[in-house]
mmCIF file of C-alpha atoms in Angstrom:
data_model
loop_
_atom_site.group_PDB
_atom_site.id
_atom_site.type_symbol
_atom_site.label_atom_id
_atom_site.label_comp_id
_atom_site.label_asym_id
_atom_site.label_seq_id
_atom_site.Cartn_x
_atom_site.Cartn_y
_atom_site.Cartn_z
ATOM 1 C CA UNK S 1 -2.623 224.828 -27.218
ATOM 2 C CA UNK S 2 -2.795 225.565 -30.939
ATOM 3 C CA UNK S 3 -3.276 222.851 -33.555
ATOM 4 C CA UNK S 4 -3.583 223.170 -37.316
ATOM 5 C CA UNK S 5 -5.858 220.857 -39.335
ATOM 6 C CA UNK S 6 -6.088 221.675 -43.069
ATOM 7 C CA UNK S 7 -6.366 225.420 -42.564
ATOM 8 C CA UNK S 8 -8.135 225.301 -39.216
ATOM 9 C CA UNK S 9 -6.670 226.962 -36.198
ATOM 10 C CA UNK S 10 -7.763 225.682 -32.833
ATOM 11 C CA UNK S 11 -7.211 227.501 -29.590
ATOM 12 C CA UNK S 12 -8.067 225.710 -26.374
ATOM 13 C CA UNK S 13 -7.649 227.324 -22.999
ATOM 14 C CA UNK S 14 -8.685 226.064 -19.609
ATOM 15 C CA UNK S 15 -10.293 228.534 -17.274
ATOM 16 C CA UNK S 16 -9.474 228.548 -13.580
ATOM 17 C CA UNK S 17 -13.093 229.241 -12.667
ATOM 18 C CA UNK S 18 -15.060 226.672 -10.645
ATOM 19 C CA UNK S 19 -16.653 223.807 -12.517
ATOM 20 C CA UNK S 20 -13.649 222.927 -14.702
ATOM 21 C CA UNK S 21 -15.058 224.870 -17.615
ATOM 22 C CA UNK S 22 -13.277 224.688 -20.961
ATOM 23 C CA UNK S 23 -13.364 227.338 -23.618
ATOM 24 C CA UNK S 24 -12.528 226.470 -27.188
ATOM 25 C CA UNK S 25 -12.331 228.763 -30.198
ATOM 26 C CA UNK S 26 -12.208 227.224 -33.651
ATOM 27 C CA UNK S 27 -11.749 229.482 -36.658
ATOM 28 C CA UNK S 28 -11.717 228.342 -40.264
ATOM 29 C CA UNK S 29 -9.411 230.425 -42.434
ATOM 30 C CA UNK S 30 -11.480 229.661 -45.528
ATOM 31 C CA UNK S 31 -15.083 228.587 -45.315
ATOM 32 C CA UNK S 32 -17.095 228.232 -48.519
ATOM 33 C CA UNK S 33 -20.403 228.464 -46.659
ATOM 34 C CA UNK S 34 -21.733 231.255 -44.497
ATOM 35 C CA UNK S 35 -20.081 232.219 -41.245
ATOM 36 C CA UNK S 36 -21.208 230.172 -38.303
ATOM 37 C CA UNK S 37 -20.858 231.188 -34.673
ATOM 38 C CA UNK S 38 -22.207 228.732 -32.136
ATOM 39 C CA UNK S 39 -22.055 229.506 -28.451
ATOM 40 C CA UNK S 40 -23.389 226.768 -26.247
ATOM 41 C CA UNK S 41 -23.740 227.006 -22.491
ATOM 42 C CA UNK S 42 -25.527 224.040 -20.951
ATOM 43 C CA UNK S 43 -28.837 223.494 -22.742
ATOM 44 C CA UNK S 44 -28.872 227.060 -24.061
ATOM 45 C CA UNK S 45 -27.813 227.541 -27.647
ATOM 46 C CA UNK S 46 -26.918 230.742 -29.505
ATOM 47 C CA UNK S 47 -26.266 230.716 -33.233
ATOM 48 C CA UNK S 48 -25.115 233.787 -35.122
ATOM 49 C CA UNK S 49 -24.642 233.932 -38.872
ATOM 50 C CA UNK S 50 -22.521 236.709 -40.350
ATOM 51 C CA UNK S 51 -20.111 235.941 -43.301
ATOM 52 C CA UNK S 52 -17.523 233.234 -44.172
ATOM 53 C CA UNK S 53 -15.760 231.891 -41.140
ATOM 54 C CA UNK S 54 -16.755 229.365 -38.533
ATOM 55 C CA UNK S 55 -16.290 230.092 -34.836
ATOM 56 C CA UNK S 56 -17.249 227.656 -32.103
ATOM 57 C CA UNK S 57 -17.094 228.623 -28.459
ATOM 58 C CA UNK S 58 -17.878 225.873 -25.989
ATOM 59 C CA UNK S 59 -17.964 226.298 -22.229
ATOM 60 C CA UNK S 60 -18.089 223.219 -20.024
ATOM 61 C CA UNK S 61 -17.457 220.394 -22.489
ATOM 62 C CA UNK S 62 -14.590 218.725 -24.304
ATOM 63 C CA UNK S 63 -14.428 218.987 -28.046
ATOM 64 C CA UNK S 64 -12.890 217.084 -30.985
ATOM 65 C CA UNK S 65 -12.601 218.640 -34.431
ATOM 66 C CA UNK S 66 -11.771 216.739 -37.606
ATOM 67 C CA UNK S 67 -11.218 218.423 -40.959
ATOM 68 C CA UNK S 68 -11.554 216.501 -44.221
ATOM 69 C CA UNK S 69 -11.152 218.708 -47.304
ATOM 70 C CA UNK S 70 -14.132 221.053 -47.449
ATOM 71 C CA UNK S 71 -15.958 218.913 -44.928
ATOM 72 C CA UNK S 72 -15.811 219.976 -41.304
ATOM 73 C CA UNK S 73 -16.903 217.472 -38.665
ATOM 74 C CA UNK S 74 -17.151 218.470 -35.035
ATOM 75 C CA UNK S 75 -17.687 215.736 -32.514
ATOM 76 C CA UNK S 76 -18.353 216.990 -29.058
ATOM 77 C CA UNK S 77 -18.049 214.548 -26.201
ATOM 78 C CA UNK S 78 -20.400 215.329 -23.308
ATOM 79 C CA UNK S 79 -22.669 217.700 -25.184
ATOM 80 C CA UNK S 80 -22.789 214.987 -27.874
ATOM 81 C CA UNK S 81 -22.641 217.353 -30.809
ATOM 82 C CA UNK S 82 -21.762 216.682 -34.450
ATOM 83 C CA UNK S 83 -21.237 219.549 -36.873
ATOM 84 C CA UNK S 84 -20.828 218.667 -40.522
ATOM 85 C CA UNK S 85 -20.097 221.486 -42.900
ATOM 86 C CA UNK S 86 -19.812 220.692 -46.595
ATOM 87 C CA UNK S 87 -19.424 223.772 -48.797
ATOM 88 C CA UNK S 88 -22.526 225.843 -48.130
ATOM 89 C CA UNK S 89 -24.229 222.933 -46.354
ATOM 90 C CA UNK S 90 -24.047 223.004 -42.582
ATOM 91 C CA UNK S 91 -25.691 220.357 -40.395
ATOM 92 C CA UNK S 92 -25.649 220.459 -36.620
ATOM 93 C CA UNK S 93 -26.975 217.451 -34.787
ATOM 94 C CA UNK S 94 -27.011 217.725 -31.051
ATOM 95 C CA UNK S 95 -28.157 214.859 -28.872
ATOM 96 C CA UNK S 96 -29.432 215.941 -25.436
ATOM 97 C CA UNK S 97 -30.321 219.453 -26.440
ATOM 98 C CA UNK S 98 -31.717 217.663 -29.511
ATOM 99 C CA UNK S 99 -30.878 220.373 -32.002
ATOM 100 C CA UNK S 100 -30.592 220.065 -35.785
ATOM 101 C CA UNK S 101 -29.313 222.950 -37.883
ATOM 102 C CA UNK S 102 -29.314 222.612 -41.634
ATOM 103 C CA UNK S 103 -27.840 225.460 -43.601
ATOM 104 C CA UNK S 104 -27.993 225.376 -47.377
ATOM 105 C CA UNK S 105 -26.637 228.499 -49.082
ATOM 106 C CA UNK S 106 -28.325 231.457 -47.402
ATOM 107 C CA UNK S 107 -31.264 229.406 -46.144
ATOM 108 C CA UNK S 108 -31.226 228.197 -42.578
ATOM 109 C CA UNK S 109 -33.420 225.753 -40.662
ATOM 110 C CA UNK S 110 -33.080 225.353 -36.915
ATOM 111 C CA UNK S 111 -35.027 222.758 -34.986
ATOM 112 C CA UNK S 112 -34.686 222.807 -31.230
ATOM 113 C CA UNK S 113 -36.352 220.447 -28.774
ATOM 114 C CA UNK S 114 -36.343 221.052 -25.010
ATOM 115 C CA UNK S 115 -33.834 223.888 -24.791
ATOM 116 C CA UNK S 116 -33.692 227.661 -24.917
ATOM 117 C CA UNK S 117 -32.558 228.913 -28.273
ATOM 118 C CA UNK S 118 -31.541 232.212 -29.855
ATOM 119 C CA UNK S 119 -30.981 232.420 -33.595
ATOM 120 C CA UNK S 120 -29.613 235.576 -35.154
ATOM 121 C CA UNK S 121 -29.241 235.702 -38.911
ATOM 122 C CA UNK S 122 -28.044 238.571 -41.067
ATOM 123 C CA UNK S 123 -28.786 238.617 -44.801
ATOM 124 C CA UNK S 124 -30.482 235.259 -45.316
ATOM 125 C CA UNK S 125 -33.808 233.482 -45.246
ATOM 126 C CA UNK S 126 -34.507 231.716 -42.016
ATOM 127 C CA UNK S 127 -36.906 229.060 -40.747
ATOM 128 C CA UNK S 128 -37.078 228.328 -37.038
ATOM 129 C CA UNK S 129 -39.099 225.512 -35.543
ATOM 130 C CA UNK S 130 -39.255 225.324 -31.779
ATOM 131 C CA UNK S 131 -40.760 222.498 -29.743
ATOM 132 C CA UNK S 132 -41.086 222.677 -25.941
ATOM 133 C CA UNK S 133 -38.716 225.569 -25.389
ATOM 134 C CA UNK S 134 -38.427 229.334 -25.250
ATOM 135 C CA UNK S 135 -37.252 230.890 -28.446
ATOM 136 C CA UNK S 136 -36.026 234.245 -29.758
ATOM 137 C CA UNK S 137 -35.519 234.858 -33.464
ATOM 138 C CA UNK S 138 -33.945 238.066 -34.725
ATOM 139 C CA UNK S 139 -33.747 238.664 -38.443
ATOM 140 C CA UNK S 140 -31.904 241.572 -40.066
ATOM 141 C CA UNK S 141 -32.164 242.266 -43.800
ATOM 142 C CA UNK S 142 -33.856 239.001 -44.724
ATOM 143 C CA UNK S 143 -37.130 237.159 -44.997
ATOM 144 C CA UNK S 144 -38.189 235.222 -41.942
ATOM 145 C CA UNK S 145 -40.627 232.435 -41.098
ATOM 146 C CA UNK S 146 -41.272 231.642 -37.447
#
């Protein structure tokens, strides 16, 4: 199923694999911030930053996306996730995995509580704070604070 919301194309396909897993791909045609790729599987979270589009892949949960002008709000039922993207400002609040991502320009802050987390950032400053979880931070071409 493909739906268009103010320049956003959504593709949702249901897999036939056990567990009733859902896979959703959301791509923004124009995104004034940096490119955001979030892959979430259970409590594990992978965030990749590379350019000016936004791609969300979710396996195992339902997802609702609302687009209001430059503001992008993602409400995820089950994983209880809200993504607000306003220009270069990106905030991810995730209840359960308890994850907050704030992205302002090229600077990125990721706070993760009680879940495994991988953050990959290309060409930007990055701050990662990890509490009670395993963490991998890979930084290419940028300053990094861990």
